[in-house]
Amino acid sequence: MNLVLYNLFPDRLNLYGDRGNVIALQKRCEWRGIHLKIVDIKSTNDMNLSSVDIIFIGGASDREQGLITKELLKIKKDFKLGVEDGISCLAICGGYQLLGNFYVTSEGTKHMGMEICDFHSSAEKDRRVGNILIETNEFGKVVGFENHSGRTYHSYKPLGNVIIGYGNNGEDGTEGLCYNNVIGTYLHGPILPKNPSLTDHIIRAAIERKYGRKELIELDDTLEYETKKHAENICLTV
């Protein structure tokens, strides 16, 4: 089996080791004999959304996010069609905010989003920083690290509910967003190496869309779950 992953603007959208998410997807495919072709996208002119299976959008500073927005708005219609067709997408922090209608910086600058989902984000002067632990229905507990001034508000299904940390906005107890095969989240860290069930969900969704239902070969995740448990304990003891 072969899959194609677009890593959007990795030279600009790579805060806090977010490229580790791409590596996690690559390795967990490789260990199963699945060839994952990774294409680093540096211009929307290089994008052919009819041939992609997974899209990764990392985090960025407000400045970088503003620059990238201009590029992504060029392909927002095709991106939306791909999402409705079931393309898998993981969007982190700034990438998560870009899925919405707009993002307002703490200085009041408004960056338009791709309008993939109907929500908005706005930044405050103070940042939400620290380890975060959430509870999800599909993946159990999920651990990560958050560092964001943005507050995101939406009515979609969240990725999970906050146990420790701030999440979407520090008010409603939710973190992230799930829509079709799209996951948006504020969790850096990167999120996927420490949460293998989430990584496998993204791979499985891409395979099912392309090839029909296929069972993934089970892997020995002893080390991954030991790491995850250690991260959980850190969250609970701080």
PDB file of C-alpha atoms in Angstrom:
ATOM      1  CA  MET A   1       0.000   0.000   0.000  1.00  0.00           C
ATOM      2  CA  ASN A   2       1.071   3.538  -0.741  1.00  0.00           C
ATOM      3  CA  LEU A   3       0.016   6.802   0.880  1.00  0.00           C
ATOM      4  CA  VAL A   4       0.950  10.426   0.150  1.00  0.00           C
ATOM      5  CA  LEU A   5       1.394  13.018   2.904  1.00  0.00           C
ATOM      6  CA  TYR A   6       1.624  16.752   2.297  1.00  0.00           C
ATOM      7  CA  ASN A   7       3.662  18.538   4.959  1.00  0.00           C
ATOM      8  CA  LEU A   8       2.578  22.143   4.521  1.00  0.00           C
ATOM      9  CA  PHE A   9       5.302  24.786   4.697  1.00  0.00           C
ATOM     10  CA  PRO A  10       7.666  22.875   7.010  1.00  0.00           C
ATOM     11  CA  ASP A  11      10.181  25.740   6.898  1.00  0.00           C
ATOM     12  CA  ARG A  12       7.623  28.035   8.558  1.00  0.00           C
ATOM     13  CA  LEU A  13       5.161  25.771  10.383  1.00  0.00           C
ATOM     14  CA  ASN A  14       7.406  23.800  12.728  1.00  0.00           C
ATOM     15  CA  LEU A  15       7.180  25.124  16.282  1.00  0.00           C
ATOM     16  CA  TYR A  16       8.127  22.907  19.240  1.00  0.00           C
ATOM     17  CA  GLY A  17       9.197  19.896  17.191  1.00  0.00           C
ATOM     18  CA  ASP A  18       5.980  19.545  15.211  1.00  0.00           C
ATOM     19  CA  ARG A  19       7.849  17.750  12.404  1.00  0.00           C
ATOM     20  CA  GLY A  20       8.080  14.845  14.844  1.00  0.00           C
ATOM     21  CA  ASN A  21       4.440  14.161  13.964  1.00  0.00           C
ATOM     22  CA  VAL A  22       5.404  13.535  10.342  1.00  0.00           C
ATOM     23  CA  ILE A  23       8.237  11.248  11.453  1.00  0.00           C
ATOM     24  CA  ALA A  24       5.855   9.282  13.705  1.00  0.00           C
ATOM     25  CA  LEU A  25       3.443   8.741  10.808  1.00  0.00           C
ATOM     26  CA  GLN A  26       6.305   7.746   8.534  1.00  0.00           C
ATOM     27  CA  LYS A  27       7.775   5.195  10.951  1.00  0.00           C
ATOM     28  CA  ARG A  28       4.471   3.591  11.940  1.00  0.00           C
ATOM     29  CA  CYS A  29       3.665   3.172   8.243  1.00  0.00           C
ATOM     30  CA  GLU A  30       7.155   1.839   7.486  1.00  0.00           C
ATOM     31  CA  TRP A  31       6.973  -0.735  10.281  1.00  0.00           C
ATOM     32  CA  ARG A  32       3.808  -2.102   8.653  1.00  0.00           C
ATOM     33  CA  GLY A  33       5.160  -2.210   5.116  1.00  0.00           C
ATOM     34  CA  ILE A  34       3.138   0.847   4.047  1.00  0.00           C
ATOM     35  CA  HIS A  35       5.034   3.289   1.852  1.00  0.00           C
ATOM     36  CA  LEU A  36       4.331   6.862   2.952  1.00  0.00           C
ATOM     37  CA  LYS A  37       5.577   9.416   0.448  1.00  0.00           C
ATOM     38  CA  ILE A  38       6.212  12.728   2.223  1.00  0.00           C
ATOM     39  CA  VAL A  39       5.994  15.863   0.094  1.00  0.00           C
ATOM     40  CA  ASP A  40       7.200  19.112   1.670  1.00  0.00           C
ATOM     41  CA  ILE A  41       4.937  21.824   0.280  1.00  0.00           C
ATOM     42  CA  LYS A  42       6.555  25.268   0.051  1.00  0.00           C
ATOM     43  CA  SER A  43       4.104  26.770  -2.436  1.00  0.00           C
ATOM     44  CA  THR A  44       0.436  26.065  -3.085  1.00  0.00           C
ATOM     45  CA  ASN A  45       1.393  25.840  -6.766  1.00  0.00           C
ATOM     46  CA  ASP A  46       2.950  22.477  -5.864  1.00  0.00           C
ATOM     47  CA  MET A  47      -0.262  21.058  -4.414  1.00  0.00           C
ATOM     48  CA  ASN A  48      -2.480  18.497  -6.138  1.00  0.00           C
ATOM     49  CA  LEU A  49      -5.127  17.709  -3.575  1.00  0.00           C
ATOM     50  CA  SER A  50      -6.624  14.945  -5.714  1.00  0.00           C
ATOM     51  CA  SER A  51      -3.524  12.811  -5.072  1.00  0.00           C
ATOM     52  CA  VAL A  52      -2.988  13.359  -1.336  1.00  0.00           C
ATOM     53  CA  ASP A  53      -4.101  11.095   1.522  1.00  0.00           C
ATOM     54  CA  ILE A  54      -2.851  12.908   4.650  1.00  0.00           C
ATOM     55  CA  ILE A  55      -2.209  16.612   5.233  1.00  0.00           C
ATOM     56  CA  PHE A  56      -0.123  17.927   8.119  1.00  0.00           C
ATOM     57  CA  ILE A  57      -0.179  21.592   9.177  1.00  0.00           C
ATOM     58  CA  GLY A  58       2.176  22.581  11.993  1.00  0.00           C
ATOM     59  CA  GLY A  59       2.255  25.570  14.311  1.00  0.00           C
ATOM     60  CA  ALA A  60       3.817  28.982  13.733  1.00  0.00           C
ATOM     61  CA  SER A  61       4.223  32.463  15.158  1.00  0.00           C
ATOM     62  CA  ASP A  62       1.549  35.058  14.359  1.00  0.00           C
ATOM     63  CA  ARG A  63       3.844  36.613  11.741  1.00  0.00           C
ATOM     64  CA  GLU A  64       4.523  33.345   9.954  1.00  0.00           C
ATOM     65  CA  GLN A  65       0.884  32.385  10.227  1.00  0.00           C
ATOM     66  CA  GLY A  66      -0.129  35.616   8.496  1.00  0.00           C
ATOM     67  CA  LEU A  67       2.262  34.940   5.630  1.00  0.00           C
ATOM     68  CA  ILE A  68       1.085  31.359   5.186  1.00  0.00           C
ATOM     69  CA  THR A  69      -2.575  32.391   5.227  1.00  0.00           C
ATOM     70  CA  LYS A  70      -2.162  34.265   1.958  1.00  0.00           C
ATOM     71  CA  GLU A  71      -0.906  31.078   0.316  1.00  0.00           C
ATOM     72  CA  LEU A  72      -3.545  28.773   1.785  1.00  0.00           C
ATOM     73  CA  LEU A  73      -6.431  31.024   0.810  1.00  0.00           C
ATOM     74  CA  LYS A  74      -5.554  30.272  -2.809  1.00  0.00           C
ATOM     75  CA  ILE A  75      -6.539  26.641  -2.403  1.00  0.00           C
ATOM     76  CA  LYS A  76      -9.232  26.819   0.281  1.00  0.00           C
ATOM     77  CA  LYS A  77     -12.035  25.619  -2.041  1.00  0.00           C
ATOM     78  CA  ASP A  78     -10.091  22.529  -3.093  1.00  0.00           C
ATOM     79  CA  PHE A  79      -8.990  21.976   0.511  1.00  0.00           C
ATOM     80  CA  LYS A  80     -12.602  22.083   1.670  1.00  0.00           C
ATOM     81  CA  LEU A  81     -13.640  19.627  -1.041  1.00  0.00           C
ATOM     82  CA  GLY A  82     -10.839  17.281   0.033  1.00  0.00           C
ATOM     83  CA  VAL A  83     -11.905  17.453   3.671  1.00  0.00           C
ATOM     84  CA  GLU A  84     -15.518  16.697   2.731  1.00  0.00           C
ATOM     85  CA  ASP A  85     -14.213  13.750   0.695  1.00  0.00           C
ATOM     86  CA  GLY A  86     -12.451  12.354   3.752  1.00  0.00           C
ATOM     87  CA  ILE A  87      -8.810  13.413   3.432  1.00  0.00           C
ATOM     88  CA  SER A  88      -7.025  12.913   6.754  1.00  0.00           C
ATOM     89  CA  CYS A  89      -5.631  16.104   8.252  1.00  0.00           C
ATOM     90  CA  LEU A  90      -3.775  16.902  11.467  1.00  0.00           C
ATOM     91  CA  ALA A  91      -3.492  20.626  12.226  1.00  0.00           C
ATOM     92  CA  ILE A  92      -1.496  21.888  15.209  1.00  0.00           C
ATOM     93  CA  CYS A  93      -1.924  25.233  17.025  1.00  0.00           C
ATOM     94  CA  GLY A  94      -1.561  27.901  14.320  1.00  0.00           C
ATOM     95  CA  GLY A  95      -2.481  25.289  11.726  1.00  0.00           C
ATOM     96  CA  TYR A  96      -5.590  24.483  13.784  1.00  0.00           C
ATOM     97  CA  GLN A  97      -6.563  28.170  13.848  1.00  0.00           C
ATOM     98  CA  LEU A  98      -6.150  28.378  10.062  1.00  0.00           C
ATOM     99  CA  LEU A  99      -8.941  25.803   9.635  1.00  0.00           C
ATOM    100  CA  GLY A 100     -11.441  28.347  10.932  1.00  0.00           C
ATOM    101  CA  ASN A 101     -12.958  31.549   9.586  1.00  0.00           C
ATOM    102  CA  PHE A 102     -10.428  33.953  11.062  1.00  0.00           C
ATOM    103  CA  TYR A 103      -7.816  34.537  13.738  1.00  0.00           C
ATOM    104  CA  VAL A 104      -7.310  37.852  15.535  1.00  0.00           C
ATOM    105  CA  THR A 105      -3.862  38.529  17.019  1.00  0.00           C
ATOM    106  CA  SER A 106      -3.363  40.210  20.396  1.00  0.00           C
ATOM    107  CA  GLU A 107      -2.559  43.417  18.472  1.00  0.00           C
ATOM    108  CA  GLY A 108      -5.922  43.256  16.706  1.00  0.00           C
ATOM    109  CA  THR A 109      -4.701  42.083  13.288  1.00  0.00           C
ATOM    110  CA  LYS A 110      -7.240  39.827  11.605  1.00  0.00           C
ATOM    111  CA  HIS A 111      -5.977  36.885   9.558  1.00  0.00           C
ATOM    112  CA  MET A 112      -8.570  35.163   7.417  1.00  0.00           C
ATOM    113  CA  GLY A 113      -8.733  31.383   7.674  1.00  0.00           C
ATOM    114  CA  MET A 114      -9.565  28.701   5.120  1.00  0.00           C
ATOM    115  CA  GLU A 115     -13.140  28.353   6.439  1.00  0.00           C
ATOM    116  CA  ILE A 116     -12.903  24.568   6.513  1.00  0.00           C
ATOM    117  CA  CYS A 117     -14.957  24.688   9.710  1.00  0.00           C
ATOM    118  CA  ASP A 118     -17.165  27.444  11.092  1.00  0.00           C
ATOM    119  CA  PHE A 119     -15.232  28.803  14.085  1.00  0.00           C
ATOM    120  CA  HIS A 120     -12.829  31.569  15.041  1.00  0.00           C
ATOM    121  CA  SER A 121      -9.853  32.160  17.316  1.00  0.00           C
ATOM    122  CA  SER A 122      -8.601  35.287  19.052  1.00  0.00           C
ATOM    123  CA  ALA A 123      -5.427  35.957  21.024  1.00  0.00           C
ATOM    124  CA  GLU A 124      -4.959  37.522  24.428  1.00  0.00           C
ATOM    125  CA  LYS A 125      -1.804  39.058  25.880  1.00  0.00           C
ATOM    126  CA  ASP A 126      -1.211  36.195  28.316  1.00  0.00           C
ATOM    127  CA  ARG A 127      -0.174  32.768  27.023  1.00  0.00           C
ATOM    128  CA  ARG A 128      -1.477  29.342  27.990  1.00  0.00           C
ATOM    129  CA  VAL A 129       1.675  27.337  28.609  1.00  0.00           C
ATOM    130  CA  GLY A 130       2.418  23.932  30.098  1.00  0.00           C
ATOM    131  CA  ASN A 131       1.948  20.191  29.908  1.00  0.00           C
ATOM    132  CA  ILE A 132      -1.590  19.132  29.098  1.00  0.00           C
ATOM    133  CA  LEU A 133      -3.577  15.955  29.647  1.00  0.00           C
ATOM    134  CA  ILE A 134      -6.963  15.318  28.050  1.00  0.00           C
ATOM    135  CA  GLU A 135      -9.488  12.479  28.080  1.00  0.00           C
ATOM    136  CA  THR A 136     -10.863  11.322  24.729  1.00  0.00           C
ATOM    137  CA  ASN A 137     -13.530   8.796  23.807  1.00  0.00           C
ATOM    138  CA  GLU A 138     -11.557   7.233  20.960  1.00  0.00           C
ATOM    139  CA  PHE A 139      -7.944   7.329  22.161  1.00  0.00           C
ATOM    140  CA  GLY A 140      -8.099   7.282  25.944  1.00  0.00           C
ATOM    141  CA  LYS A 141      -5.884   9.832  27.645  1.00  0.00           C
ATOM    142  CA  VAL A 142      -3.821  12.035  25.315  1.00  0.00           C
ATOM    143  CA  VAL A 143      -0.768  13.960  26.505  1.00  0.00           C
ATOM    144  CA  GLY A 144       1.061  16.924  25.042  1.00  0.00           C
ATOM    145  CA  PHE A 145       2.406  20.419  25.572  1.00  0.00           C
ATOM    146  CA  GLU A 146       0.604  23.680  24.871  1.00  0.00           C
ATOM    147  CA  ASN A 147       1.948  27.209  24.360  1.00  0.00           C
ATOM    148  CA  HIS A 148      -0.587  29.526  22.783  1.00  0.00           C
ATOM    149  CA  SER A 149      -2.126  32.942  23.270  1.00  0.00           C
ATOM    150  CA  GLY A 150      -5.057  32.070  21.032  1.00  0.00           C
ATOM    151  CA  ARG A 151      -8.460  31.072  22.337  1.00  0.00           C
ATOM    152  CA  THR A 152     -10.584  28.957  20.027  1.00  0.00           C
ATOM    153  CA  TYR A 153     -14.371  28.680  20.250  1.00  0.00           C
ATOM    154  CA  HIS A 154     -16.470  26.209  18.273  1.00  0.00           C
ATOM    155  CA  SER A 155     -19.511  23.929  18.472  1.00  0.00           C
ATOM    156  CA  TYR A 156     -17.922  20.870  16.846  1.00  0.00           C
ATOM    157  CA  LYS A 157     -16.960  17.660  18.564  1.00  0.00           C
ATOM    158  CA  PRO A 158     -13.776  18.325  20.565  1.00  0.00           C
ATOM    159  CA  LEU A 159     -10.791  16.026  20.469  1.00  0.00           C
ATOM    160  CA  GLY A 160     -11.241  15.598  24.216  1.00  0.00           C
ATOM    161  CA  ASN A 161     -11.934  17.129  27.607  1.00  0.00           C
ATOM    162  CA  VAL A 162      -9.189  18.777  29.625  1.00  0.00           C
ATOM    163  CA  ILE A 163      -7.956  17.039  32.779  1.00  0.00           C
ATOM    164  CA  ILE A 164      -4.839  19.163  33.267  1.00  0.00           C
ATOM    165  CA  GLY A 165      -4.125  22.319  31.250  1.00  0.00           C
ATOM    166  CA  TYR A 166      -6.118  24.885  29.323  1.00  0.00           C
ATOM    167  CA  GLY A 167      -7.168  23.483  25.935  1.00  0.00           C
ATOM    168  CA  ASN A 168      -9.209  25.463  23.422  1.00  0.00           C
ATOM    169  CA  ASN A 169      -9.848  28.515  25.533  1.00  0.00           C
ATOM    170  CA  GLY A 170      -9.387  27.758  29.237  1.00  0.00           C
ATOM    171  CA  GLU A 171     -13.113  28.234  29.815  1.00  0.00           C
ATOM    172  CA  ASP A 172     -15.244  25.379  28.491  1.00  0.00           C
ATOM    173  CA  GLY A 173     -12.963  22.453  29.386  1.00  0.00           C
ATOM    174  CA  THR A 174     -12.537  21.229  25.819  1.00  0.00           C
ATOM    175  CA  GLU A 175      -9.460  20.686  23.656  1.00  0.00           C
ATOM    176  CA  GLY A 176      -9.183  20.419  19.913  1.00  0.00           C
ATOM    177  CA  LEU A 177     -11.694  19.739  17.182  1.00  0.00           C
ATOM    178  CA  CYS A 178     -12.766  16.700  15.169  1.00  0.00           C
ATOM    179  CA  TYR A 179     -14.551  17.023  11.837  1.00  0.00           C
ATOM    180  CA  ASN A 180     -14.728  14.183   9.310  1.00  0.00           C
ATOM    181  CA  ASN A 181     -11.096  12.954   9.252  1.00  0.00           C
ATOM    182  CA  VAL A 182      -9.697  16.309  10.394  1.00  0.00           C
ATOM    183  CA  ILE A 183      -8.147  16.765  13.833  1.00  0.00           C
ATOM    184  CA  GLY A 184      -7.214  20.231  15.050  1.00  0.00           C
ATOM    185  CA  THR A 185      -5.412  20.615  18.371  1.00  0.00           C
ATOM    186  CA  TYR A 186      -3.210  22.923  20.433  1.00  0.00           C
ATOM    187  CA  LEU A 187      -1.062  19.982  21.570  1.00  0.00           C
ATOM    188  CA  HIS A 188       2.567  20.275  20.543  1.00  0.00           C
ATOM    189  CA  GLY A 189       5.232  18.021  21.963  1.00  0.00           C
ATOM    190  CA  PRO A 190       4.952  16.617  19.270  1.00  0.00           C
ATOM    191  CA  ILE A 191       1.631  14.906  19.965  1.00  0.00           C
ATOM    192  CA  LEU A 192       1.863  11.744  17.832  1.00  0.00           C
ATOM    193  CA  PRO A 193       4.983   9.916  19.128  1.00  0.00           C
ATOM    194  CA  LYS A 194       3.530   9.819  22.664  1.00  0.00           C
ATOM    195  CA  ASN A 195       0.019   8.895  21.528  1.00  0.00           C
ATOM    196  CA  PRO A 196       0.291   5.935  19.106  1.00  0.00           C
ATOM    197  CA  SER A 197      -3.453   5.222  19.010  1.00  0.00           C
ATOM    198  CA  LEU A 198      -4.016   8.721  17.617  1.00  0.00           C
ATOM    199  CA  THR A 199      -1.266   8.202  15.027  1.00  0.00           C
ATOM    200  CA  ASP A 200      -2.798   4.900  13.938  1.00  0.00           C
ATOM    201  CA  HIS A 201      -6.233   6.500  13.669  1.00  0.00           C
ATOM    202  CA  ILE A 202      -4.888   8.952  11.078  1.00  0.00           C
ATOM    203  CA  ILE A 203      -3.181   6.168   9.111  1.00  0.00           C
ATOM    204  CA  ARG A 204      -6.237   3.889   9.277  1.00  0.00           C
ATOM    205  CA  ALA A 205      -8.573   6.636   8.075  1.00  0.00           C
ATOM    206  CA  ALA A 206      -6.320   7.335   5.095  1.00  0.00           C
ATOM    207  CA  ILE A 207      -6.100   3.654   4.171  1.00  0.00           C
ATOM    208  CA  GLU A 208      -9.839   3.085   4.476  1.00  0.00           C
ATOM    209  CA  ARG A 209     -10.535   6.066   2.223  1.00  0.00           C
ATOM    210  CA  LYS A 210      -8.077   4.892  -0.430  1.00  0.00           C
ATOM    211  CA  TYR A 211      -8.301   1.109  -0.274  1.00  0.00           C
ATOM    212  CA  GLY A 212     -11.434   0.294   1.669  1.00  0.00           C
ATOM    213  CA  ARG A 213     -11.414  -1.146   5.178  1.00  0.00           C
ATOM    214  CA  LYS A 214      -8.009  -2.599   6.081  1.00  0.00           C
ATOM    215  CA  GLU A 215      -6.802  -3.770   9.484  1.00  0.00           C
ATOM    216  CA  LEU A 216      -3.482  -2.355  10.640  1.00  0.00           C
ATOM    217  CA  ILE A 217      -0.759  -4.753  11.734  1.00  0.00           C
ATOM    218  CA  GLU A 218      -0.330  -4.485  15.497  1.00  0.00           C
ATOM    219  CA  LEU A 219       2.985  -3.053  16.690  1.00  0.00           C
ATOM    220  CA  ASP A 220       4.873  -3.443  19.948  1.00  0.00           C
ATOM    221  CA  ASP A 221       4.100  -0.090  21.560  1.00  0.00           C
ATOM    222  CA  THR A 222       5.644  -0.847  24.950  1.00  0.00           C
ATOM    223  CA  LEU A 223       8.133   2.021  24.747  1.00  0.00           C
ATOM    224  CA  GLU A 224       5.557   4.473  23.417  1.00  0.00           C
ATOM    225  CA  TYR A 225       3.107   3.727  26.217  1.00  0.00           C
ATOM    226  CA  GLU A 226       5.825   3.898  28.863  1.00  0.00           C
ATOM    227  CA  THR A 227       6.694   7.348  27.545  1.00  0.00           C
ATOM    228  CA  LYS A 228       3.048   8.346  27.529  1.00  0.00           C
ATOM    229  CA  LYS A 229       2.533   7.123  31.093  1.00  0.00           C
ATOM    230  CA  HIS A 230       5.594   9.058  32.237  1.00  0.00           C
ATOM    231  CA  ALA A 231       4.201  12.208  30.602  1.00  0.00           C
ATOM    232  CA  GLU A 232       0.807  11.621  32.262  1.00  0.00           C
ATOM    233  CA  ASN A 233       2.481  11.320  35.682  1.00  0.00           C
ATOM    234  CA  ILE A 234       4.343  14.570  35.114  1.00  0.00           C
ATOM    235  CA  CYS A 235       1.055  16.327  34.336  1.00  0.00           C
ATOM    236  CA  LEU A 236      -0.632  14.937  37.424  1.00  0.00           C
ATOM    237  CA  THR A 237       2.190  15.714  39.850  1.00  0.00           C
ATOM    238  CA  VAL A 238       3.093  19.256  38.783  1.00  0.00           C
TER     239      VAL A 238
END
